[in-house]
Coordinates of C-alpha atoms in Angstrom, one line a residue:
X14 CA 9.8 33.0 -5.6
X15 CA 13.1 31.5 -5.1
X16 CA 12.3 32.1 -1.2
X17 CA 9.1 30.6 -1.5
X18 CA 10.4 27.1 -3.4
X19 CA 12.9 26.8 -0.8
X20 CA 10.9 27.7 2.0
X21 CA 8.6 24.3 0.5
X22 CA 11.7 22.3 0.3
X23 CA 12.6 23.0 3.6
X24 CA 9.5 21.9 5.1
X25 CA 9.5 19.0 2.5
X26 CA 12.7 18.1 3.8
X27 CA 11.8 18.1 7.6
X28 CA 9.1 15.7 7.1
X29 CA 10.7 13.3 5.2
X30 CA 13.5 13.3 7.8
X31 CA 10.7 12.8 10.4
X32 CA 9.6 9.6 8.0
X33 CA 13.7 8.4 8.4
X34 CA 13.4 8.5 11.9
X35 CA 10.5 6.9 12.0
X36 CA 11.5 3.7 10.1
X37 CA 14.7 3.6 12.5
X38 CA 12.7 3.5 15.5
X39 CA 10.7 0.9 14.1
X40 CA 11.9 -2.8 15.7
X41 CA 11.6 -5.7 13.6
X42 CA 9.6 -8.6 15.1
X43 CA 11.7 -11.3 17.0
X44 CA 10.0 -14.7 16.5
X45 CA 8.9 -16.1 19.8
X46 CA 8.8 -20.0 19.7
X47 CA 4.9 -20.4 20.2
X48 CA 1.6 -22.6 18.8
X49 CA -0.5 -20.8 16.8
X50 CA -3.2 -19.1 18.2
X51 CA -4.9 -17.0 16.2
X52 CA -7.9 -18.3 13.1
X53 CA -7.1 -16.5 9.5
X54 CA -9.9 -16.2 7.0
X55 CA -7.7 -14.9 3.7
X56 CA -10.1 -12.7 1.7
X57 CA -9.0 -12.6 -2.1
X58 CA -11.4 -10.5 -4.2
X59 CA -10.9 -11.0 -8.1
X60 CA -11.7 -10.1 -11.2
X61 CA -10.3 -11.9 -14.6
X62 CA -7.9 -13.2 -12.5
X63 CA -7.5 -16.9 -13.9
X64 CA -3.4 -16.5 -14.5
X65 CA -2.9 -15.0 -11.4
X66 CA -4.7 -17.0 -8.7
X67 CA -3.1 -20.4 -9.2
X68 CA 0.1 -18.6 -8.2
X69 CA -1.3 -17.2 -4.9
X70 CA -3.5 -20.4 -4.3
X71 CA -0.1 -22.3 -5.0
X72 CA 2.2 -20.4 -2.0
X73 CA -0.8 -20.8 0.4
X74 CA -0.6 -24.3 0.0
X75 CA 2.4 -24.3 1.2
X76 CA 1.9 -22.2 4.4
X77 CA 3.6 -23.0 7.1
X78 CA 0.6 -23.3 9.4
X79 CA -2.4 -25.4 10.5
X80 CA -5.0 -26.1 7.8
X81 CA -7.3 -26.2 10.1
X82 CA -6.6 -22.4 11.8
X83 CA -7.0 -20.6 7.9
X84 CA -9.5 -20.3 4.8
X85 CA -9.5 -18.8 1.6
X86 CA -12.6 -16.7 0.5
X87 CA -12.3 -15.9 -3.3
X88 CA -14.6 -13.5 -4.0
X89 CA -15.7 -13.0 -7.9
X90 CA -16.2 -9.3 -8.7
X91 CA -18.5 -10.4 -11.9
X92 CA -15.3 -12.1 -14.3
X93 CA -15.9 -12.7 -17.6
X94 CA -14.1 -15.8 -17.4
X95 CA -14.6 -19.1 -15.2
X96 CA -12.3 -19.9 -12.2
X97 CA -12.6 -23.8 -11.7
X98 CA -11.9 -24.7 -8.4
X99 CA -8.7 -27.8 -7.8
X100 CA -8.7 -29.9 -4.8
X101 CA -6.4 -28.4 -2.0
X102 CA -5.6 -29.0 1.6
X103 CA -7.3 -26.5 3.0
X104 CA -10.7 -25.2 3.0
X105 CA -11.5 -22.9 0.1
X106 CA -14.9 -21.2 -0.8
X107 CA -15.9 -19.4 -4.2
X108 CA -18.4 -16.4 -3.4
X109 CA -20.2 -13.9 -5.8
X110 CA -19.6 -10.2 -4.7
X111 CA -22.6 -8.5 -3.6
X112 CA -22.7 -5.0 -4.8
X113 CA -24.3 -2.4 -3.0
X114 CA -22.1 0.7 -3.7
X115 CA -19.5 2.4 -5.8
X116 CA -16.7 0.6 -4.3
X117 CA -16.5 -3.0 -5.8
X118 CA -13.2 -4.3 -3.7
X119 CA -15.3 -2.6 -0.4
X120 CA -18.4 -4.9 -1.6
X121 CA -16.3 -8.0 -2.2
X122 CA -14.2 -7.8 1.1
X123 CA -17.6 -7.4 3.2
X124 CA -19.7 -10.2 1.1
X125 CA -16.5 -12.6 2.7
X126 CA -16.7 -11.4 6.2
X127 CA -19.9 -12.0 6.5
X128 CA -19.2 -15.7 5.7
X129 CA -15.9 -16.0 7.6
X130 CA -15.8 -19.0 10.1
X131 CA -12.5 -17.4 11.8
X132 CA -11.6 -14.9 14.2
X133 CA -9.0 -12.9 12.2
X134 CA -10.1 -11.3 8.3
X135 CA -6.6 -11.2 6.3
X136 CA -6.7 -9.0 2.7
X137 CA -4.8 -9.7 0.0
X138 CA -4.8 -9.6 -3.9
X139 CA -5.5 -11.9 -6.8
X140 CA -1.7 -11.3 -8.2
X141 CA 0.5 -11.5 -5.1
X142 CA 2.2 -14.3 -3.3
X143 CA 2.6 -15.0 -0.3
X144 CA 5.6 -16.5 1.9
X145 CA 5.9 -19.8 3.4
X146 CA 5.8 -18.3 7.4
X147 CA 3.5 -15.2 6.4
X148 CA 0.5 -16.5 8.6
X149 CA 3.1 -17.8 11.4
X150 CA 4.6 -14.6 11.6
X151 CA 1.5 -12.4 11.4
X152 CA 0.4 -14.7 14.1
X153 CA 3.6 -14.6 16.3
X154 CA 3.1 -10.4 16.5
X155 CA -0.1 -10.2 17.4
X156 CA 0.2 -12.9 20.3
X157 CA 3.1 -10.2 21.3
X158 CA 1.4 -7.2 20.5
X159 CA -2.2 -7.8 21.5
X160 CA -3.2 -5.5 18.6
X161 CA -6.7 -5.8 16.6
X162 CA -5.5 -4.4 13.1
X163 CA -1.9 -5.6 11.7
X164 CA -0.6 -3.9 8.4
X165 CA 2.5 -5.3 6.6
X166 CA 4.6 -5.2 4.0
X167 CA 4.3 -5.7 0.1
X168 CA 6.8 -5.6 -2.5
X169 CA 6.6 -6.3 -6.4
X170 CA 8.3 -9.2 -7.6
X171 CA 11.4 -8.3 -9.3
X172 CA 11.9 -7.4 -13.3
X173 CA 14.2 -5.6 -15.5
X174 CA 13.8 -2.5 -17.4
X175 CA 12.9 1.0 -17.0
X176 CA 9.2 1.2 -16.1
X177 CA 9.7 -1.5 -13.1
X178 CA 12.7 0.6 -12.0
X179 CA 10.3 3.7 -12.3
X180 CA 7.6 2.0 -10.6
X181 CA 9.3 -0.1 -8.0
X182 CA 10.9 3.3 -6.8
X183 CA 7.8 4.8 -6.1
X184 CA 6.4 1.7 -4.5
X185 CA 9.3 1.7 -2.5
X186 CA 8.8 5.4 -1.2
X187 CA 5.4 4.5 -0.3
X188 CA 6.3 1.8 1.9
X189 CA 9.1 3.8 3.8
X190 CA 6.6 6.4 4.2
X191 CA 4.3 4.3 5.5
X192 CA 7.0 2.1 8.2
X193 CA 8.0 5.8 8.8
X194 CA 4.8 7.0 10.0
X195 CA 4.0 3.6 12.3
X196 CA 7.6 4.6 13.8
X197 CA 6.8 7.9 14.8
X198 CA 3.2 6.9 15.7
X199 CA 1.3 8.8 12.6
X200 CA 0.5 6.2 10.7
X201 CA -2.1 7.7 7.9
X202 CA -1.7 4.4 4.9
X203 CA -1.3 0.7 4.6
X204 CA -1.9 -1.7 1.8
X205 CA -4.5 -3.8 1.4
X206 CA -2.2 -6.4 -0.4
X207 CA -1.3 -7.7 3.1
X208 CA -3.4 -6.6 5.5
X209 CA -4.9 -8.5 8.6
X210 CA -7.8 -7.2 11.4
X211 CA -10.0 -9.2 13.7
X212 CA -13.6 -9.5 12.2
X213 CA -15.4 -8.0 15.3
X214 CA -13.0 -5.0 15.3
X215 CA -14.1 -4.6 11.7
X216 CA -18.1 -4.2 12.8
X217 CA -16.9 -2.4 16.1
X218 CA -16.0 0.5 13.8
X219 CA -18.5 0.0 11.3
X220 CA -16.6 -1.4 8.6
X221 CA -16.7 0.9 5.0
X222 CA -19.9 2.7 6.1
X223 CA -19.0 6.6 5.3
X224 CA -16.5 5.7 2.6
X225 CA -18.6 3.8 0.2
X226 CA -18.9 6.5 -2.6
X227 CA -14.8 6.0 -3.4
X228 CA -13.7 2.9 -5.2
X229 CA -10.7 2.5 -3.4
X230 CA -9.3 3.0 -0.3
X231 CA -10.4 -0.2 1.6
X232 CA -7.4 -0.1 2.9
X233 CA -6.6 3.4 4.2
X234 CA -9.9 4.3 5.6
X235 CA -10.2 1.1 7.5
X236 CA -7.0 2.4 9.1
X237 CA -8.3 6.0 9.5
X238 CA -11.3 4.2 11.6
X239 CA -8.9 2.3 14.0
X240 CA -6.7 5.2 14.5
X241 CA -9.8 7.2 16.0
X242 CA -11.2 4.7 17.7
X243 CA -8.5 2.9 19.3
X244 CA -4.8 4.3 18.0
X245 CA -3.0 1.7 20.7
X246 CA -5.0 -0.9 18.6
X247 CA -3.3 -1.5 15.5
X248 CA 0.5 -1.8 14.4
X249 CA 3.1 -3.1 11.6
X250 CA 4.2 -6.3 11.5
X251 CA 8.1 -5.3 10.4
X252 CA 9.5 -9.0 9.4
X253 CA 10.8 -10.1 6.3
X254 CA 9.0 -13.1 6.4
X255 CA 6.0 -11.3 6.4
X256 CA 5.9 -9.3 3.5
X257 CA 3.8 -10.5 0.1
X258 CA 5.0 -10.0 -3.4
X259 CA 2.9 -8.5 -5.8
X260 CA 3.2 -8.0 -9.6
X261 CA 4.0 -4.7 -11.1
X262 CA 1.4 -3.4 -14.3
X263 CA 2.7 -3.7 -17.7
X264 CA 2.7 -0.2 -19.6
X265 CA 2.7 3.1 -18.6
X266 CA -1.1 3.8 -18.7
X267 CA -1.9 1.2 -16.7
X268 CA 0.7 2.4 -13.9
X269 CA -1.0 6.1 -14.2
X270 CA -4.3 4.8 -13.9
X271 CA -3.2 3.1 -11.1
X272 CA -1.3 5.8 -9.3
X273 CA -4.4 8.3 -9.7
X274 CA -6.8 5.4 -8.1
X275 CA -4.1 5.5 -5.6
X276 CA -3.8 9.4 -4.8
X277 CA -7.7 9.6 -5.2
X278 CA -7.9 8.7 -1.4
X279 CA -5.4 10.8 -0.3
X280 CA -7.9 14.0 -0.3
X281 CA -9.7 12.1 2.3
X282 CA -7.1 11.6 4.8
X283 CA -8.5 12.3 8.0
X284 CA -4.8 12.4 9.2
X285 CA -3.2 16.1 9.8
X286 CA 0.2 14.6 9.3
X287 CA -1.2 12.1 6.8
X288 CA -2.5 15.6 4.7
X289 CA 0.6 17.1 5.5
X290 CA 2.6 14.5 3.3
X291 CA 0.5 14.2 0.7
X292 CA 0.3 18.2 0.2
X293 CA 4.0 18.9 0.6
X294 CA 4.9 16.1 -1.8
X295 CA 2.8 17.7 -4.2
X296 CA 4.3 21.4 -3.6
X297 CA 7.6 20.2 -3.9
X298 CA 7.6 18.3 -7.0
X299 CA 5.9 21.3 -8.2
X300 CA 8.6 23.4 -7.0
X301 CA 11.2 21.3 -9.1
X302 CA 9.2 21.3 -12.2
X303 CA 8.9 25.3 -11.2
X304 CA 13.1 25.7 -10.6
X305 CA 13.5 23.9 -14.0
X306 CA 11.0 26.7 -15.8
X307 CA 12.8 29.7 -13.8
X308 CA 15.9 28.7 -15.1
X309 CA 14.9 28.1 -18.6
X310 CA 14.1 31.8 -18.6
X311 CA 17.1 32.7 -16.6
X312 CA 15.4 33.7 -13.6
X313 CA 17.4 31.5 -11.2
X314 CA 21.2 30.8 -11.5
X315 CA 22.6 27.1 -12.2
X316 CA 23.6 26.6 -8.8
X317 CA 20.2 27.4 -7.2
X318 CA 18.8 25.0 -9.5
X319 CA 21.6 22.5 -8.8
X320 CA 21.5 22.9 -5.0
X321 CA 17.3 22.8 -5.0
X322 CA 17.6 19.6 -7.1
X323 CA 20.5 17.6 -5.1
X324 CA 18.9 18.7 -1.7
X325 CA 15.4 17.0 -2.4
X326 CA 17.5 14.1 -4.2
X327 CA 19.8 13.4 -0.9
X328 CA 16.5 13.0 1.1
X329 CA 14.6 11.1 -1.1
X330 CA 17.4 8.2 -1.4
X331 CA 18.0 8.3 2.3
X332 CA 13.9 6.9 2.4
X333 CA 14.4 4.6 -0.6
X334 CA 18.0 3.5 0.7
X335 CA 16.7 2.2 4.0
X336 CA 13.3 0.8 2.5
X337 CA 15.0 -0.8 -0.3
X338 CA 17.8 -2.5 2.5
X339 CA 14.9 -4.3 4.4
X340 CA 12.8 -5.2 1.2
X341 CA 15.9 -6.4 -0.2
X342 CA 15.3 -4.3 -3.2
X343 CA 17.4 -2.6 -6.2
X344 CA 17.5 0.9 -6.5
X345 CA 17.5 0.3 -10.4
X346 CA 17.4 3.4 -12.4
X347 CA 17.8 5.8 -9.3
X348 CA 18.7 9.0 -11.3
X349 CA 16.4 8.9 -14.5
X350 CA 13.3 8.1 -12.0
X351 CA 14.0 11.1 -9.9
X352 CA 14.3 13.5 -13.0
X353 CA 11.1 12.0 -14.3
X354 CA 8.8 11.4 -10.8
X355 CA 8.2 15.1 -10.6
X356 CA 6.2 15.4 -14.0
X357 CA 4.1 12.0 -13.2
X358 CA 3.5 12.5 -9.9
X359 CA 2.3 16.2 -10.7
X360 CA 0.1 14.4 -13.3
X361 CA -1.2 12.0 -11.5
X362 CA -2.2 14.3 -8.8
X363 CA -4.0 16.7 -10.9
X364 CA -5.7 13.8 -12.8
X365 CA -6.7 12.4 -9.7
X366 CA -8.8 15.8 -8.6
X367 CA -10.4 16.3 -11.7
X368 CA -10.1 13.3 -13.8
X369 CA -11.7 9.8 -13.9
X370 CA -9.8 6.7 -14.0
X371 CA -9.6 3.0 -15.5
X372 CA -9.3 -0.3 -13.0
X373 CA -10.5 -3.7 -13.7
X374 CA -12.0 -3.0 -16.5
X375 CA -14.5 -0.2 -15.2
X376 CA -14.4 3.6 -15.0
X377 CA -14.7 5.6 -12.1
X378 CA -15.1 9.4 -11.1
X379 CA -13.5 10.7 -7.8

């Protein structure tokens, strides 16, 4: 039994080490002095976000990018509240979501794309805030790389407390894995809060066709289709000014529901590497818990338990640290989070396979 648990751990260490190596292979974007070339339709699906939208739109109004080269498409997904549009110096349109599938967000994005006036679609969330040079940096990256799809970074707006510290570490691990996977040319996930693609490329890969049954995945499934069509057509914009900031959740139930929603996509990964990462993360966290129980029943020694926990903690810390340095984020509450995470992660994994989850006041089944 002990041998099996350490085989799982060894496989996990090798896989995470690959992501760490991939992260080091990624070169931050060097900005060239060039005129803005690309045009963007910023798509923001929302539902009952009257408190958050003004903050997002305020940061968009401060963008260092020609106002005639971007527009904002707000897609109202059956909100219970009204959101009055103010006078902005950029083109902004409020659209009603046209529901046709089990995925409100995918429907909202597709509704917006049908009305988009510009060549590039860039999605973000209503509770986000963008950097002044956000579009400028992404435009620069597109001009240098000639890609058709661009993923970029997302980080949490800093807060205090254990809940924030825990979810921030979890989020950093996802961002680190994303960047690392791009570095070894095996991308398998991205974040829809900062995701851009050419409108014609969206139609070329048939948009969300085939993925309508799953409520989430407006980002990952589109990424997978792009990889299948042309792996060289996508890239990751590694630049601090392209990072979008988003709000963390307010309580543990929201966090659990959110992570279940995210985890529900992992069984649909087409990437063998992506599936391997997801399975190994689950098995290693399960093995972590198994070691604890085996020690409690005096089946393994304290040194074996400590060795297992220490090895996993070290490799996790290395990935977290290099990610935190790029995102300028603190690794607060690290030790308690490393102790809680195996229980939280395995619970999320099991629930995502057999349970339902709440999202924006609605209930969804996998």
